């Protein structure tokens, strides 16, 4: 499973990128707002830093305007994936930009049927939002599972990009179901390294090591 980092904070991206834990980046209007940066500038900076796809989202609502914004964003770098919402206009935009050879990430997906439409519109990535489905007492992971089945049934190339990841369990379940990519905040990716028994074991080793009075360096 590829790891995309869901942030527009360049320092956090750099840390994971240097460690080989960043196969791409996703941003959205809320993350751009949080970063306090200009969308064109920060997207250019991120796209120069990472070699994988960097999603930058359009904000227009009509297809014609979305297409124009998407073309502008796509010009920033070769590794830009234009992010469009899963609306009828977003699907039209996906169809046009994909035909032009631009990677398109269709976002705000909450059902398997929406994902089927995105695949038929030529999306490179479909972004089902797990956490937001859980928020309304539905199971976001079920939707990932349904999309996996449908895409495999018909051999769609569209990659399932599990988004709105809120916990390390979400990450593990997505990997087990077979999501192609997950995009998670940096802190969730780092939390995947934690285990209480690792901490406990390390503590015991350090105490015993101190008793030896030895040094390695
Ligand atoms: O990738 C989508 C993500 O940024 C949304 O996450 O936690 O706001 O639902 P969240």
PDB file of C-alpha atoms and ligand atoms in Angstrom:
ATOM      1  CA  UNK A   1       0.000   0.000   0.000  1.00  0.00           C
ATOM      2  CA  UNK A   2       1.330   3.411  -0.941  1.00  0.00           C
ATOM      3  CA  UNK A   3       1.419   6.125   1.737  1.00  0.00           C
ATOM      4  CA  UNK A   4       0.327   9.616   0.767  1.00  0.00           C
ATOM      5  CA  UNK A   5       0.701  12.361   3.357  1.00  0.00           C
ATOM      6  CA  UNK A   6      -2.470  14.381   3.904  1.00  0.00           C
ATOM      7  CA  UNK A   7      -1.126  17.839   4.692  1.00  0.00           C
ATOM      8  CA  UNK A   8       0.206  21.048   3.185  1.00  0.00           C
ATOM      9  CA  UNK A   9       2.844  21.434   5.927  1.00  0.00           C
ATOM     10  CA  UNK A  10       6.162  21.188   4.076  1.00  0.00           C
ATOM     11  CA  UNK A  11       8.301  20.337   7.121  1.00  0.00           C
ATOM     12  CA  UNK A  12       6.123  17.330   7.996  1.00  0.00           C
ATOM     13  CA  UNK A  13       6.202  16.150   4.379  1.00  0.00           C
ATOM     14  CA  UNK A  14      10.002  16.542   4.238  1.00  0.00           C
ATOM     15  CA  UNK A  15      10.502  14.409   7.349  1.00  0.00           C
ATOM     16  CA  UNK A  16       8.438  11.490   5.982  1.00  0.00           C
ATOM     17  CA  UNK A  17       9.827  11.910   2.476  1.00  0.00           C
ATOM     18  CA  UNK A  18      13.423  11.638   3.737  1.00  0.00           C
ATOM     19  CA  UNK A  19      12.435   8.391   5.465  1.00  0.00           C
ATOM     20  CA  UNK A  20      10.913   6.892   2.296  1.00  0.00           C
ATOM     21  CA  UNK A  21       7.441   6.977   3.872  1.00  0.00           C
ATOM     22  CA  UNK A  22       5.909   9.469   1.453  1.00  0.00           C
ATOM     23  CA  UNK A  23       4.748   8.122  -1.908  1.00  0.00           C
ATOM     24  CA  UNK A  24       2.716  11.246  -2.591  1.00  0.00           C
ATOM     25  CA  UNK A  25       0.818  14.111  -0.974  1.00  0.00           C
ATOM     26  CA  UNK A  26      -2.819  15.173  -0.818  1.00  0.00           C
ATOM     27  CA  UNK A  27      -4.070  18.645  -0.024  1.00  0.00           C
ATOM     28  CA  UNK A  28      -7.512  20.226   0.031  1.00  0.00           C
ATOM     29  CA  UNK A  29      -8.846  23.759   0.611  1.00  0.00           C
ATOM     30  CA  UNK A  30      -9.031  23.196   4.398  1.00  0.00           C
ATOM     31  CA  UNK A  31      -5.415  21.983   4.569  1.00  0.00           C
ATOM     32  CA  UNK A  32      -4.249  24.944   2.459  1.00  0.00           C
ATOM     33  CA  UNK A  33      -6.108  27.278   4.839  1.00  0.00           C
ATOM     34  CA  UNK A  34      -4.471  25.557   7.826  1.00  0.00           C
ATOM     35  CA  UNK A  35      -0.994  25.952   6.313  1.00  0.00           C
ATOM     36  CA  UNK A  36      -1.498  29.701   5.803  1.00  0.00           C
ATOM     37  CA  UNK A  37       0.333  29.369   2.453  1.00  0.00           C
ATOM     38  CA  UNK A  38      -0.566  30.424  -1.091  1.00  0.00           C
ATOM     39  CA  UNK A  39      -1.935  27.377  -2.949  1.00  0.00           C
ATOM     40  CA  UNK A  40       0.188  27.824  -6.085  1.00  0.00           C
ATOM     41  CA  UNK A  41       3.403  28.450  -4.148  1.00  0.00           C
ATOM     42  CA  UNK A  42       3.054  25.655  -1.617  1.00  0.00           C
ATOM     43  CA  UNK A  43       1.902  23.135  -4.237  1.00  0.00           C
ATOM     44  CA  UNK A  44       4.951  23.960  -6.361  1.00  0.00           C
ATOM     45  CA  UNK A  45       7.243  23.536  -3.359  1.00  0.00           C
ATOM     46  CA  UNK A  46       5.710  20.172  -2.398  1.00  0.00           C
ATOM     47  CA  UNK A  47       5.717  18.878  -5.984  1.00  0.00           C
ATOM     48  CA  UNK A  48       9.433  19.689  -6.275  1.00  0.00           C
ATOM     49  CA  UNK A  49      10.170  17.834  -3.027  1.00  0.00           C
ATOM     50  CA  UNK A  50       8.332  14.547  -3.605  1.00  0.00           C
ATOM     51  CA  UNK A  51       8.511  12.367  -6.691  1.00  0.00           C
ATOM     52  CA  UNK A  52       4.998  10.897  -6.402  1.00  0.00           C
ATOM     53  CA  UNK A  53       1.602  12.464  -7.153  1.00  0.00           C
ATOM     54  CA  UNK A  54       0.659  15.690  -5.373  1.00  0.00           C
ATOM     55  CA  UNK A  55      -3.076  16.376  -5.273  1.00  0.00           C
ATOM     56  CA  UNK A  56      -4.223  19.985  -5.591  1.00  0.00           C
ATOM     57  CA  UNK A  57      -7.957  20.664  -5.445  1.00  0.00           C
ATOM     58  CA  UNK A  58     -10.083  22.894  -7.661  1.00  0.00           C
ATOM     59  CA  UNK A  59     -12.571  25.186  -5.922  1.00  0.00           C
ATOM     60  CA  UNK A  60     -14.924  26.083  -8.793  1.00  0.00           C
ATOM     61  CA  UNK A  61     -18.274  24.286  -8.898  1.00  0.00           C
ATOM     62  CA  UNK A  62     -19.121  24.405 -12.636  1.00  0.00           C
ATOM     63  CA  UNK A  63     -17.319  22.027 -14.982  1.00  0.00           C
ATOM     64  CA  UNK A  64     -16.091  24.751 -17.322  1.00  0.00           C
ATOM     65  CA  UNK A  65     -14.460  26.654 -14.453  1.00  0.00           C
ATOM     66  CA  UNK A  66     -13.183  23.480 -12.809  1.00  0.00           C
ATOM     67  CA  UNK A  67     -11.486  22.477 -16.049  1.00  0.00           C
ATOM     68  CA  UNK A  68      -9.785  25.888 -16.309  1.00  0.00           C
ATOM     69  CA  UNK A  69      -8.597  25.715 -12.701  1.00  0.00           C
ATOM     70  CA  UNK A  70      -7.471  22.121 -13.172  1.00  0.00           C
ATOM     71  CA  UNK A  71      -5.414  23.013 -16.234  1.00  0.00           C
ATOM     72  CA  UNK A  72      -3.722  25.808 -14.279  1.00  0.00           C
ATOM     73  CA  UNK A  73      -2.938  23.519 -11.339  1.00  0.00           C
ATOM     74  CA  UNK A  74      -1.671  20.773 -13.677  1.00  0.00           C
ATOM     75  CA  UNK A  75       0.849  23.219 -15.165  1.00  0.00           C
ATOM     76  CA  UNK A  76       2.583  23.589 -11.786  1.00  0.00           C
ATOM     77  CA  UNK A  77       4.482  20.296 -12.233  1.00  0.00           C
ATOM     78  CA  UNK A  78       4.296  16.936 -14.005  1.00  0.00           C
ATOM     79  CA  UNK A  79       3.386  15.123 -10.781  1.00  0.00           C
ATOM     80  CA  UNK A  80       0.238  17.137 -10.014  1.00  0.00           C
ATOM     81  CA  UNK A  81      -3.015  15.208  -9.646  1.00  0.00           C
ATOM     82  CA  UNK A  82      -5.973  17.549 -10.003  1.00  0.00           C
ATOM     83  CA  UNK A  83      -8.505  16.904  -7.269  1.00  0.00           C
ATOM     84  CA  UNK A  84     -12.184  17.354  -8.129  1.00  0.00           C
ATOM     85  CA  UNK A  85     -15.279  16.739  -5.985  1.00  0.00           C
ATOM     86  CA  UNK A  86     -17.580  13.823  -6.750  1.00  0.00           C
ATOM     87  CA  UNK A  87     -20.344  15.890  -8.332  1.00  0.00           C
ATOM     88  CA  UNK A  88     -21.709  15.620 -11.859  1.00  0.00           C
ATOM     89  CA  UNK A  89     -19.581  18.635 -12.852  1.00  0.00           C
ATOM     90  CA  UNK A  90     -16.592  17.049 -11.128  1.00  0.00           C
ATOM     91  CA  UNK A  91     -17.076  13.871 -13.169  1.00  0.00           C
ATOM     92  CA  UNK A  92     -17.267  15.910 -16.400  1.00  0.00           C
ATOM     93  CA  UNK A  93     -14.043  17.644 -15.385  1.00  0.00           C
ATOM     94  CA  UNK A  94     -12.427  14.296 -14.592  1.00  0.00           C
ATOM     95  CA  UNK A  95     -13.374  12.994 -18.019  1.00  0.00           C
ATOM     96  CA  UNK A  96     -11.866  15.997 -19.839  1.00  0.00           C
ATOM     97  CA  UNK A  97      -8.655  16.309 -17.797  1.00  0.00           C
ATOM     98  CA  UNK A  98      -8.000  12.548 -17.811  1.00  0.00           C
ATOM     99  CA  UNK A  99      -8.332  12.515 -21.611  1.00  0.00           C
ATOM    100  CA  UNK A 100      -5.689  15.273 -21.710  1.00  0.00           C
ATOM    101  CA  UNK A 101      -3.299  13.033 -19.768  1.00  0.00           C
ATOM    102  CA  UNK A 102      -3.668  14.773 -16.403  1.00  0.00           C
ATOM    103  CA  UNK A 103      -3.924  12.630 -13.267  1.00  0.00           C
ATOM    104  CA  UNK A 104      -7.274  13.216 -11.570  1.00  0.00           C
ATOM    105  CA  UNK A 105      -8.169  12.439  -7.950  1.00  0.00           C
ATOM    106  CA  UNK A 106     -11.938  12.360  -7.428  1.00  0.00           C
ATOM    107  CA  UNK A 107     -12.608  13.307  -3.828  1.00  0.00           C
ATOM    108  CA  UNK A 108     -15.480  13.461  -1.329  1.00  0.00           C
ATOM    109  CA  UNK A 109     -16.559   9.934  -2.284  1.00  0.00           C
ATOM    110  CA  UNK A 110     -18.932   8.260   0.173  1.00  0.00           C
ATOM    111  CA  UNK A 111     -20.390   5.317  -1.770  1.00  0.00           C
ATOM    112  CA  UNK A 112     -19.387   2.476  -4.054  1.00  0.00           C
ATOM    113  CA  UNK A 113     -21.700   3.776  -6.790  1.00  0.00           C
ATOM    114  CA  UNK A 114     -19.936   7.145  -6.732  1.00  0.00           C
ATOM    115  CA  UNK A 115     -16.629   5.288  -7.056  1.00  0.00           C
ATOM    116  CA  UNK A 116     -17.965   3.320 -10.030  1.00  0.00           C
ATOM    117  CA  UNK A 117     -18.855   6.574 -11.804  1.00  0.00           C
ATOM    118  CA  UNK A 118     -15.411   8.036 -11.081  1.00  0.00           C
ATOM    119  CA  UNK A 119     -13.712   4.974 -12.571  1.00  0.00           C
ATOM    120  CA  UNK A 120     -15.866   5.229 -15.693  1.00  0.00           C
ATOM    121  CA  UNK A 121     -14.915   8.934 -15.945  1.00  0.00           C
ATOM    122  CA  UNK A 122     -11.249   7.880 -16.082  1.00  0.00           C
ATOM    123  CA  UNK A 123     -10.149   8.880 -12.563  1.00  0.00           C
ATOM    124  CA  UNK A 124      -6.582   8.011 -11.591  1.00  0.00           C
ATOM    125  CA  UNK A 125      -7.579   7.982  -7.908  1.00  0.00           C
ATOM    126  CA  UNK A 126     -10.879   7.709  -6.045  1.00  0.00           C
ATOM    127  CA  UNK A 127     -10.872   9.111  -2.505  1.00  0.00           C
ATOM    128  CA  UNK A 128     -13.471   7.527  -0.210  1.00  0.00           C
ATOM    129  CA  UNK A 129     -13.580   9.350   3.144  1.00  0.00           C
ATOM    130  CA  UNK A 130     -13.583   6.711   5.874  1.00  0.00           C
ATOM    131  CA  UNK A 131     -13.607   8.876   9.005  1.00  0.00           C
ATOM    132  CA  UNK A 132     -16.487  11.050   7.849  1.00  0.00           C
ATOM    133  CA  UNK A 133     -18.627   7.947   7.187  1.00  0.00           C
ATOM    134  CA  UNK A 134     -17.766   6.658  10.669  1.00  0.00           C
ATOM    135  CA  UNK A 135     -18.814  10.090  12.004  1.00  0.00           C
ATOM    136  CA  UNK A 136     -22.399   9.429  10.861  1.00  0.00           C
ATOM    137  CA  UNK A 137     -22.427   5.853  12.210  1.00  0.00           C
ATOM    138  CA  UNK A 138     -21.729   4.153   8.887  1.00  0.00           C
ATOM    139  CA  UNK A 139     -18.714   1.913   8.333  1.00  0.00           C
ATOM    140  CA  UNK A 140     -16.241   3.662   6.038  1.00  0.00           C
ATOM    141  CA  UNK A 141     -14.206   0.475   5.697  1.00  0.00           C
ATOM    142  CA  UNK A 142     -17.222  -1.348   4.237  1.00  0.00           C
ATOM    143  CA  UNK A 143     -17.266   1.199   1.426  1.00  0.00           C
ATOM    144  CA  UNK A 144     -13.560   0.573   0.706  1.00  0.00           C
ATOM    145  CA  UNK A 145     -14.304  -3.155   0.601  1.00  0.00           C
ATOM    146  CA  UNK A 146     -17.230  -2.686  -1.809  1.00  0.00           C
ATOM    147  CA  UNK A 147     -15.175  -0.475  -4.125  1.00  0.00           C
ATOM    148  CA  UNK A 148     -12.322  -3.047  -4.111  1.00  0.00           C
ATOM    149  CA  UNK A 149     -14.781  -5.765  -5.188  1.00  0.00           C
ATOM    150  CA  UNK A 150     -16.327  -3.653  -7.957  1.00  0.00           C
ATOM    151  CA  UNK A 151     -13.009  -2.433  -9.357  1.00  0.00           C
ATOM    152  CA  UNK A 152     -11.599  -5.981  -9.318  1.00  0.00           C
ATOM    153  CA  UNK A 153     -14.766  -7.407 -10.938  1.00  0.00           C
ATOM    154  CA  UNK A 154     -14.310  -5.176 -13.971  1.00  0.00           C
ATOM    155  CA  UNK A 155     -10.566  -4.540 -14.001  1.00  0.00           C
ATOM    156  CA  UNK A 156     -10.760  -0.768 -13.463  1.00  0.00           C
ATOM    157  CA  UNK A 157      -7.319   0.857 -13.180  1.00  0.00           C
ATOM    158  CA  UNK A 158      -8.534   3.636 -10.859  1.00  0.00           C
ATOM    159  CA  UNK A 159      -6.587   3.442  -7.602  1.00  0.00           C
ATOM    160  CA  UNK A 160      -8.478   3.378  -4.306  1.00  0.00           C
ATOM    161  CA  UNK A 161      -7.029   6.182  -2.189  1.00  0.00           C
ATOM    162  CA  UNK A 162      -8.443   5.715   1.305  1.00  0.00           C
ATOM    163  CA  UNK A 163      -8.842   9.169   2.869  1.00  0.00           C
ATOM    164  CA  UNK A 164     -10.108  10.735   6.075  1.00  0.00           C
ATOM    165  CA  UNK A 165      -7.945   8.263   7.986  1.00  0.00           C
ATOM    166  CA  UNK A 166      -8.275   9.018  11.690  1.00  0.00           C
ATOM    167  CA  UNK A 167      -6.591   6.062  13.422  1.00  0.00           C
ATOM    168  CA  UNK A 168      -3.853   3.481  13.053  1.00  0.00           C
ATOM    169  CA  UNK A 169      -6.592   0.837  12.883  1.00  0.00           C
ATOM    170  CA  UNK A 170      -8.043   2.562   9.818  1.00  0.00           C
ATOM    171  CA  UNK A 171      -4.574   2.274   8.233  1.00  0.00           C
ATOM    172  CA  UNK A 172      -4.270  -1.445   9.035  1.00  0.00           C
ATOM    173  CA  UNK A 173      -7.798  -2.265   7.839  1.00  0.00           C
ATOM    174  CA  UNK A 174      -7.231  -0.403   4.558  1.00  0.00           C
ATOM    175  CA  UNK A 175      -4.071  -2.423   3.965  1.00  0.00           C
ATOM    176  CA  UNK A 176      -5.932  -5.675   4.730  1.00  0.00           C
ATOM    177  CA  UNK A 177      -8.825  -4.823   2.401  1.00  0.00           C
ATOM    178  CA  UNK A 178      -6.400  -3.916  -0.365  1.00  0.00           C
ATOM    179  CA  UNK A 179      -6.707  -0.156  -0.763  1.00  0.00           C
ATOM    180  CA  UNK A 180      -4.020   0.890  -3.261  1.00  0.00           C
ATOM    181  CA  UNK A 181      -3.108   4.001  -1.305  1.00  0.00           C
ATOM    182  CA  UNK A 182      -3.969   5.577   2.011  1.00  0.00           C
ATOM    183  CA  UNK A 183      -3.593   9.255   2.691  1.00  0.00           C
ATOM    184  CA  UNK A 184      -3.152  10.076   6.344  1.00  0.00           C
ATOM    185  CA  UNK A 185      -2.044  12.999   8.478  1.00  0.00           C
ATOM    186  CA  UNK A 186       1.679  12.784   9.382  1.00  0.00           C
ATOM    187  CA  UNK A 187       0.897  12.109  13.045  1.00  0.00           C
ATOM    188  CA  UNK A 188      -1.138   8.974  12.184  1.00  0.00           C
ATOM    189  CA  UNK A 189       1.684   7.589  10.011  1.00  0.00           C
ATOM    190  CA  UNK A 190       4.158   8.186  12.856  1.00  0.00           C
ATOM    191  CA  UNK A 191       1.792   6.611  15.419  1.00  0.00           C
ATOM    192  CA  UNK A 192       1.887   3.359  13.421  1.00  0.00           C
ATOM    193  CA  UNK A 193       5.381   2.816  14.917  1.00  0.00           C
ATOM    194  CA  UNK A 194       4.049   2.834  18.499  1.00  0.00           C
ATOM    195  CA  UNK A 195       3.433  -0.209  20.669  1.00  0.00           C
ATOM    196  CA  UNK A 196       3.268  -0.317  24.444  1.00  0.00           C
ATOM    197  CA  UNK A 197       5.297  -3.569  24.528  1.00  0.00           C
ATOM    198  CA  UNK A 198       8.024  -1.961  22.401  1.00  0.00           C
ATOM    199  CA  UNK A 199       8.304   0.846  24.988  1.00  0.00           C
ATOM    200  CA  UNK A 200       8.227  -1.618  27.880  1.00  0.00           C
ATOM    201  CA  UNK A 201      10.810  -3.916  26.285  1.00  0.00           C
ATOM    202  CA  UNK A 202      13.140  -1.038  25.457  1.00  0.00           C
ATOM    203  CA  UNK A 203      12.886   0.284  28.997  1.00  0.00           C
ATOM    204  CA  UNK A 204      13.915  -3.129  30.405  1.00  0.00           C
ATOM    205  CA  UNK A 205      16.829  -3.417  27.952  1.00  0.00           C
ATOM    206  CA  UNK A 206      18.071   0.068  28.904  1.00  0.00           C
ATOM    207  CA  UNK A 207      17.941  -0.736  32.623  1.00  0.00           C
ATOM    208  CA  UNK A 208      19.871  -4.009  32.153  1.00  0.00           C
ATOM    209  CA  UNK A 209      22.365  -2.330  29.842  1.00  0.00           C
ATOM    210  CA  UNK A 210      23.106   0.357  32.434  1.00  0.00           C
ATOM    211  CA  UNK A 211      23.939  -2.442  34.926  1.00  0.00           C
ATOM    212  CA  UNK A 212      26.642  -3.810  32.588  1.00  0.00           C
ATOM    213  CA  UNK A 213      28.569  -0.525  32.723  1.00  0.00           C
ATOM    214  CA  UNK A 214      29.508  -1.056  29.044  1.00  0.00           C
ATOM    215  CA  UNK A 215      29.534   1.351  26.096  1.00  0.00           C
ATOM    216  CA  UNK A 216      29.346   0.617  22.353  1.00  0.00           C
ATOM    217  CA  UNK A 217      30.777   3.978  21.290  1.00  0.00           C
TER     218      UNK A 217
HETATM  219  O1  LIG B   1      -8.011  13.473   2.627  1.00  0.00           O
HETATM  220  C1  LIG B   1      -9.193  13.951   3.139  1.00  0.00           C
HETATM  221  C2  LIG B   1      -8.995  14.381   4.526  1.00  0.00           C
HETATM  222  O2  LIG B   1      -8.198  15.526   4.585  1.00  0.00           O
HETATM  223  C3  LIG B   1     -10.267  14.600   5.278  1.00  0.00           C
HETATM  224  O3  LIG B   1     -10.010  14.197   6.553  1.00  0.00           O
HETATM  225  O4  LIG B   1     -10.338  14.056   8.957  1.00  0.00           O
HETATM  226  O5  LIG B   1     -11.148  16.078   7.681  1.00  0.00           O
HETATM  227  O6  LIG B   1     -12.312  13.901   7.458  1.00  0.00           O
HETATM  228  P1  LIG B   1     -11.009  14.581   7.724  1.00  0.00           P
END
